[in-house]
Short mmCIF file of N, CA and C in Angstrom, two decimals:
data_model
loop_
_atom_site.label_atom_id
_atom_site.label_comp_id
_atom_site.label_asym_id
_atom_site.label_seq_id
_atom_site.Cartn_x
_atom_site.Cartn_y
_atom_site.Cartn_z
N UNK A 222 0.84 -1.18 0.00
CA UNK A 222 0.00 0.00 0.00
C UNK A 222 0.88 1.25 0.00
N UNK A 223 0.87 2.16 -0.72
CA UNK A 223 1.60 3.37 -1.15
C UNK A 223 1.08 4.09 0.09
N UNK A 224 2.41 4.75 0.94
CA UNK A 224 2.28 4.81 2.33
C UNK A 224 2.39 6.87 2.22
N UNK A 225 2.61 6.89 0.71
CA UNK A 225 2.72 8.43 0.40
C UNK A 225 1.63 9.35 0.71
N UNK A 226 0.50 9.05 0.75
CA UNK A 226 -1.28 9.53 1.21
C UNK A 226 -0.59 10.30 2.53
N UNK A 227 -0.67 9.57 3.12
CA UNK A 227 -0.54 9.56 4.79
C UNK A 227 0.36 10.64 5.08
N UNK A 228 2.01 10.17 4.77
CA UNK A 228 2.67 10.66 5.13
C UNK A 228 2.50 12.41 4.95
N UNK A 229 1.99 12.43 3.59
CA UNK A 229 2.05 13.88 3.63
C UNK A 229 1.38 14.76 4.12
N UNK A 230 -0.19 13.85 4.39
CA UNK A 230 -1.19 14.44 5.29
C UNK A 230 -0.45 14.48 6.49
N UNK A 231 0.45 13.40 7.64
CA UNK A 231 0.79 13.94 8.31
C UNK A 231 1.70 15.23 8.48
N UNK A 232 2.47 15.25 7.61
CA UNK A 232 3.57 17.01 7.09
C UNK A 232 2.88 17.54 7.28
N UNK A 233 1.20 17.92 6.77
CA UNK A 233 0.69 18.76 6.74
C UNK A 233 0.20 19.07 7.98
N UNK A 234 -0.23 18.18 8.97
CA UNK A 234 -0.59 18.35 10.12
C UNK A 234 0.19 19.06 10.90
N UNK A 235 1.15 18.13 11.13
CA UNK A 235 2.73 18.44 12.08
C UNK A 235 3.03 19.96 11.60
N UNK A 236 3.03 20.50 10.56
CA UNK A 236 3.19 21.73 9.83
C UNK A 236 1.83 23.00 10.78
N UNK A 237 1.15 22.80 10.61
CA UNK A 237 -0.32 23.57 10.89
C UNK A 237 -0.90 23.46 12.59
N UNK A 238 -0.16 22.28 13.27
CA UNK A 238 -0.21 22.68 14.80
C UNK A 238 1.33 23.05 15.38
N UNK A 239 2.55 22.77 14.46
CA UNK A 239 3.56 23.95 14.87
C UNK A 239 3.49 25.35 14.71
N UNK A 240 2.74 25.82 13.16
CA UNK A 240 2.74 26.92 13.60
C UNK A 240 1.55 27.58 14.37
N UNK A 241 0.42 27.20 14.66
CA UNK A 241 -0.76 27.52 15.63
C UNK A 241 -0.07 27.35 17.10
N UNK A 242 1.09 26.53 17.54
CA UNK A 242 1.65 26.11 18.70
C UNK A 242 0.70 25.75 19.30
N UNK A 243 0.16 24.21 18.74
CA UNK A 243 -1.15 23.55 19.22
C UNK A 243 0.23 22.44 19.63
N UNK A 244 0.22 22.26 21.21
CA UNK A 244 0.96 21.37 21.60
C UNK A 244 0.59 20.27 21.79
N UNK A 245 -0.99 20.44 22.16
CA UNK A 245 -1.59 18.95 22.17
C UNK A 245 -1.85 17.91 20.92
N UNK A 246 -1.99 18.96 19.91
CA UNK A 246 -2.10 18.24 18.46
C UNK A 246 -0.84 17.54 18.56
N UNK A 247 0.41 18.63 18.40
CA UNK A 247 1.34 17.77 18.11
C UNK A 247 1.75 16.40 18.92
N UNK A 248 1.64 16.48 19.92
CA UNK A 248 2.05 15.58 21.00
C UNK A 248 0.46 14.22 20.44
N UNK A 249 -0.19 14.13 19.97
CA UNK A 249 -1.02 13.15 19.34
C UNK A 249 -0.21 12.57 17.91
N UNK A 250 -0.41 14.03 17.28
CA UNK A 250 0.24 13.81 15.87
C UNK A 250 1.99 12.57 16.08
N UNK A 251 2.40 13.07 17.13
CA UNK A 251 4.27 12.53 17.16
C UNK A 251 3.37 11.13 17.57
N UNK A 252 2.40 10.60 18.45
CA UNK A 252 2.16 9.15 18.28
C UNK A 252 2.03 8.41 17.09
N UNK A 253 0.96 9.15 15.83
CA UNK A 253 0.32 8.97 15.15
C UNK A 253 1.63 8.88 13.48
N UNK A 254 2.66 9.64 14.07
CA UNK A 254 3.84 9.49 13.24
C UNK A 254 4.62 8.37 13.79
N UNK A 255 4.88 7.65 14.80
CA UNK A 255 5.58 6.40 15.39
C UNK A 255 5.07 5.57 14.71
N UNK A 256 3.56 5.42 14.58
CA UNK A 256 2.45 4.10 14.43
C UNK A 256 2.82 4.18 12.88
N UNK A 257 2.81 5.29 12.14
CA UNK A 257 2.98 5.06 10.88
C UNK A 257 4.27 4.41 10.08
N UNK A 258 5.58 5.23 11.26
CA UNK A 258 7.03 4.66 10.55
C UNK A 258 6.95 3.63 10.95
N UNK A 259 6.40 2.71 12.32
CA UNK A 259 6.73 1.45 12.70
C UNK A 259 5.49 0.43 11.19
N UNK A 260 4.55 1.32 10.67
CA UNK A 260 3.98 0.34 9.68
C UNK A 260 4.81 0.29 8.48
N UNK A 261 5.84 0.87 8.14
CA UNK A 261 6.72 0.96 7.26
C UNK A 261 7.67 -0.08 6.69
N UNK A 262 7.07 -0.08 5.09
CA UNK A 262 7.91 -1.60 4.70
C UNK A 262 9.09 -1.42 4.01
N UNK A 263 9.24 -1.44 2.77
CA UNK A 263 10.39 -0.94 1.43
C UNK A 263 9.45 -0.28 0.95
N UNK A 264 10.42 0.94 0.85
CA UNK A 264 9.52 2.43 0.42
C UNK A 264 9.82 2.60 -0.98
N UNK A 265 9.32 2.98 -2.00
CA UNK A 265 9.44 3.65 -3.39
C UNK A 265 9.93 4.95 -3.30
N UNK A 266 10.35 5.29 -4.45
CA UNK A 266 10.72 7.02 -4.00
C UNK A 266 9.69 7.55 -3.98
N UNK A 267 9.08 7.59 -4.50
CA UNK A 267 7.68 8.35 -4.42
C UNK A 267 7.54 8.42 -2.76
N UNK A 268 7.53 7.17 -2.16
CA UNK A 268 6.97 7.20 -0.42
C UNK A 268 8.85 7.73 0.25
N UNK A 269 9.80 7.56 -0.35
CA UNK A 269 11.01 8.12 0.37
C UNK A 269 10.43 9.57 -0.06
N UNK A 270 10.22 10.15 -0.89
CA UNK A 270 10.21 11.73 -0.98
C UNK A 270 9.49 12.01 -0.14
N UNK A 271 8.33 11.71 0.35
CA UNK A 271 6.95 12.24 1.13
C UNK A 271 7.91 12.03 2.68
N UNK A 272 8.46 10.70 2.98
CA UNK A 272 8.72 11.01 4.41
C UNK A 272 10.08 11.53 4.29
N UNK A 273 10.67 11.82 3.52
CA UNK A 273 11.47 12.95 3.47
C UNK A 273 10.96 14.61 3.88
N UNK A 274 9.63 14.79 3.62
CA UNK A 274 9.10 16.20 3.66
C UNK A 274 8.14 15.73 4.79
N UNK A 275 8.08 15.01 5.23
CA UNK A 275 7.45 14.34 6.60
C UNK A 275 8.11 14.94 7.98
N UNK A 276 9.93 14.35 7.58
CA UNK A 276 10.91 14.59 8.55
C UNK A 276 11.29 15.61 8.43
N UNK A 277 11.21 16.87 7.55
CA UNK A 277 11.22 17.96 7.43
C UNK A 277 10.63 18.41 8.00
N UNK A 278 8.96 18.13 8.12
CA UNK A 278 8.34 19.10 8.87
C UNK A 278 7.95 18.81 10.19
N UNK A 279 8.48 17.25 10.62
CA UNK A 279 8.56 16.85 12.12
C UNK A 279 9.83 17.34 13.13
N UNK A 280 10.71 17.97 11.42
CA UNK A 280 12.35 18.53 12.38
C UNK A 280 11.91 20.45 12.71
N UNK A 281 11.11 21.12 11.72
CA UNK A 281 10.76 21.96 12.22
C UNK A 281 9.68 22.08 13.25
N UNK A 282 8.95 21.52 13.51
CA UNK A 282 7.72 21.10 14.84
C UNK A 282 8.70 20.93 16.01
N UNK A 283 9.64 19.98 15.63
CA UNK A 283 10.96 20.01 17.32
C UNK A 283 11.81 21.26 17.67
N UNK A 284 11.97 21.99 16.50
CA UNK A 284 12.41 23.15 16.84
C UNK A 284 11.38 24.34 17.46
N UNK A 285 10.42 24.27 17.09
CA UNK A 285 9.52 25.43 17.80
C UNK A 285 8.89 24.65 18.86
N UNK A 286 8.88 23.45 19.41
CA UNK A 286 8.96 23.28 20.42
C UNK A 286 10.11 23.04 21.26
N UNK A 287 11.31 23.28 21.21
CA UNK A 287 12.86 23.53 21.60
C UNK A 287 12.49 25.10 22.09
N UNK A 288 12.47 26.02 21.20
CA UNK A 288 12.55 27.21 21.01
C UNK A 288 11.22 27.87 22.43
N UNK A 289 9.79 27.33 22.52
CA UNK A 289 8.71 27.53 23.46
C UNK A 289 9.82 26.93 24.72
N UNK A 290 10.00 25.57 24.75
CA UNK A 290 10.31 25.44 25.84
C UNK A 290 11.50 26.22 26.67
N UNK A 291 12.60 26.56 25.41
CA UNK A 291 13.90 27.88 26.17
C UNK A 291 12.85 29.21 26.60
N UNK A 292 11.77 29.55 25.47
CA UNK A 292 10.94 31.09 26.20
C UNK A 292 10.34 30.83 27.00
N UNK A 293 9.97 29.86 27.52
CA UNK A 293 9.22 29.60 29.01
C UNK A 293 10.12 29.20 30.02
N UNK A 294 10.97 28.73 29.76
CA UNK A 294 12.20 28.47 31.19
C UNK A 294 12.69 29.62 31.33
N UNK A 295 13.00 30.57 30.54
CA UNK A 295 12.76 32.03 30.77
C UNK A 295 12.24 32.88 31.38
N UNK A 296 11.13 32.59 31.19
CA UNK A 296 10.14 33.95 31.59
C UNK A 296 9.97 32.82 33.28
N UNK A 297 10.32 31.72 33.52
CA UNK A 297 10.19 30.99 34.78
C UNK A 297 11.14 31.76 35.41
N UNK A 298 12.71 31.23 35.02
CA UNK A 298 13.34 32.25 35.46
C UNK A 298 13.25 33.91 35.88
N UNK A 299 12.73 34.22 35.13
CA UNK A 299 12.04 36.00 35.64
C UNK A 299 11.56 35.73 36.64
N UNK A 300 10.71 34.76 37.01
CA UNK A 300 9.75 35.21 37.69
C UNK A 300 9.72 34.89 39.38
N UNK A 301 11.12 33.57 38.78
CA UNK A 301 11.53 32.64 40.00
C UNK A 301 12.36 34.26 40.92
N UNK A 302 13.37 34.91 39.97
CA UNK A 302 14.33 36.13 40.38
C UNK A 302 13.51 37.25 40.91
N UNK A 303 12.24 37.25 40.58
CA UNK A 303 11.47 38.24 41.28
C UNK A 303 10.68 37.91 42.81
N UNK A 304 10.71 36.64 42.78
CA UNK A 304 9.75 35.85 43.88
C UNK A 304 10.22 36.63 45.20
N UNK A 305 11.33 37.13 45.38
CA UNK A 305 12.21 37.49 46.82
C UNK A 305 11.37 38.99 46.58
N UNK A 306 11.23 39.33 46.00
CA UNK A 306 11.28 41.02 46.25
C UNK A 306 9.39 40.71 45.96
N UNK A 307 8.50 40.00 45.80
CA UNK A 307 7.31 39.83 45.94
C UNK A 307 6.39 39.41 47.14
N UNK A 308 7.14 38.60 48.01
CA UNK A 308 7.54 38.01 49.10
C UNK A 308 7.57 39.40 50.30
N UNK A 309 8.59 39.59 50.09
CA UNK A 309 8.84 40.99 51.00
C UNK A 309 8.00 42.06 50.82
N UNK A 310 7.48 42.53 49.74
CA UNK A 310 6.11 43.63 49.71
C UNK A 310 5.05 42.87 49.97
N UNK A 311 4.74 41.20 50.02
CA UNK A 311 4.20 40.60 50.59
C UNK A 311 3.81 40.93 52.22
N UNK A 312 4.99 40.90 52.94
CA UNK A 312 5.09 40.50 54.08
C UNK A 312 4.98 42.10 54.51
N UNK A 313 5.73 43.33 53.89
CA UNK A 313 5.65 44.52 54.54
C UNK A 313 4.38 44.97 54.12
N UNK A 314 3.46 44.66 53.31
CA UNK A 314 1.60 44.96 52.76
C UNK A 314 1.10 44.49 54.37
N UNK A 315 1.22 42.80 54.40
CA UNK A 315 0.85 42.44 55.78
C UNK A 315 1.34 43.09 57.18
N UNK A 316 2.14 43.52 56.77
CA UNK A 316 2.50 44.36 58.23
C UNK A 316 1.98 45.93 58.61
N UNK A 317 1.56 46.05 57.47
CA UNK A 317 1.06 47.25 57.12
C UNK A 317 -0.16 47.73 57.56
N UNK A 318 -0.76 46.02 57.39
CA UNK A 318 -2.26 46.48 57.32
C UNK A 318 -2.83 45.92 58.82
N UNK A 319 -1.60 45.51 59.30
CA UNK A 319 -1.67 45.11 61.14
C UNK A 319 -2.18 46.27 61.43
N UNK A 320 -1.04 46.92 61.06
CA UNK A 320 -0.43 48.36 61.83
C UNK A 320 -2.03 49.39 61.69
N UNK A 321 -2.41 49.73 60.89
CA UNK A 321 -3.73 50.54 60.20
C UNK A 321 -4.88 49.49 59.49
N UNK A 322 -5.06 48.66 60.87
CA UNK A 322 -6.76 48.56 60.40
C UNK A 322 -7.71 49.28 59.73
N UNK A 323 -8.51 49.38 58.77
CA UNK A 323 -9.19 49.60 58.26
C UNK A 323 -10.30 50.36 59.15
#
């Protein structure tokens, strides 16, 4: 069975929830790409070209999820470096409002 259908529908997928940064798609889609290479027999070129542009667009999907996960350990970091000085207007708000009941 010419396994070329598929594959490219999946490119297209893997393509269209990387760039929406639909993480849950992809994280279905990367099963749904295992199940397919593990159905994989002797390919034609026709089916080598398609998962050629398959792994193309499963290598750009790992990069923008590489790339989310460095901008969010980031902005964690910010936020972890601010926690001390949030904490303390925390604690001097509460002391504050000992002091001048309402």
């Amino acid at each position: 069975m010419d396994s070329t259908p598929l594959s490219l529908q999946l490119a297209r997928e893997v393509l269209a929830a990387s760039a929406s940064q639909n993480w849950d798609a992809l994280e279905l889609l990367d099963r749904k790409l295992a199940q397919h290479l593990a159905s994989l027999g002797i390919l034609s070129e026709r089916e080598k070209a398609a998962l050629l542009a398959l792994r193309k667009a499963h290598a750009q999907a790992y990069q923008a999820c590489s790339d989310e996960k460095y901008r969010l350990g980031m902005q964690l970091g910010e936020i972890h470096s601010k926690q001390e000085g949030w904490v303390a207007y925390a604690i001097e708000n509460a002391m504050y409002q000992d002091e001048n009941p309402a």
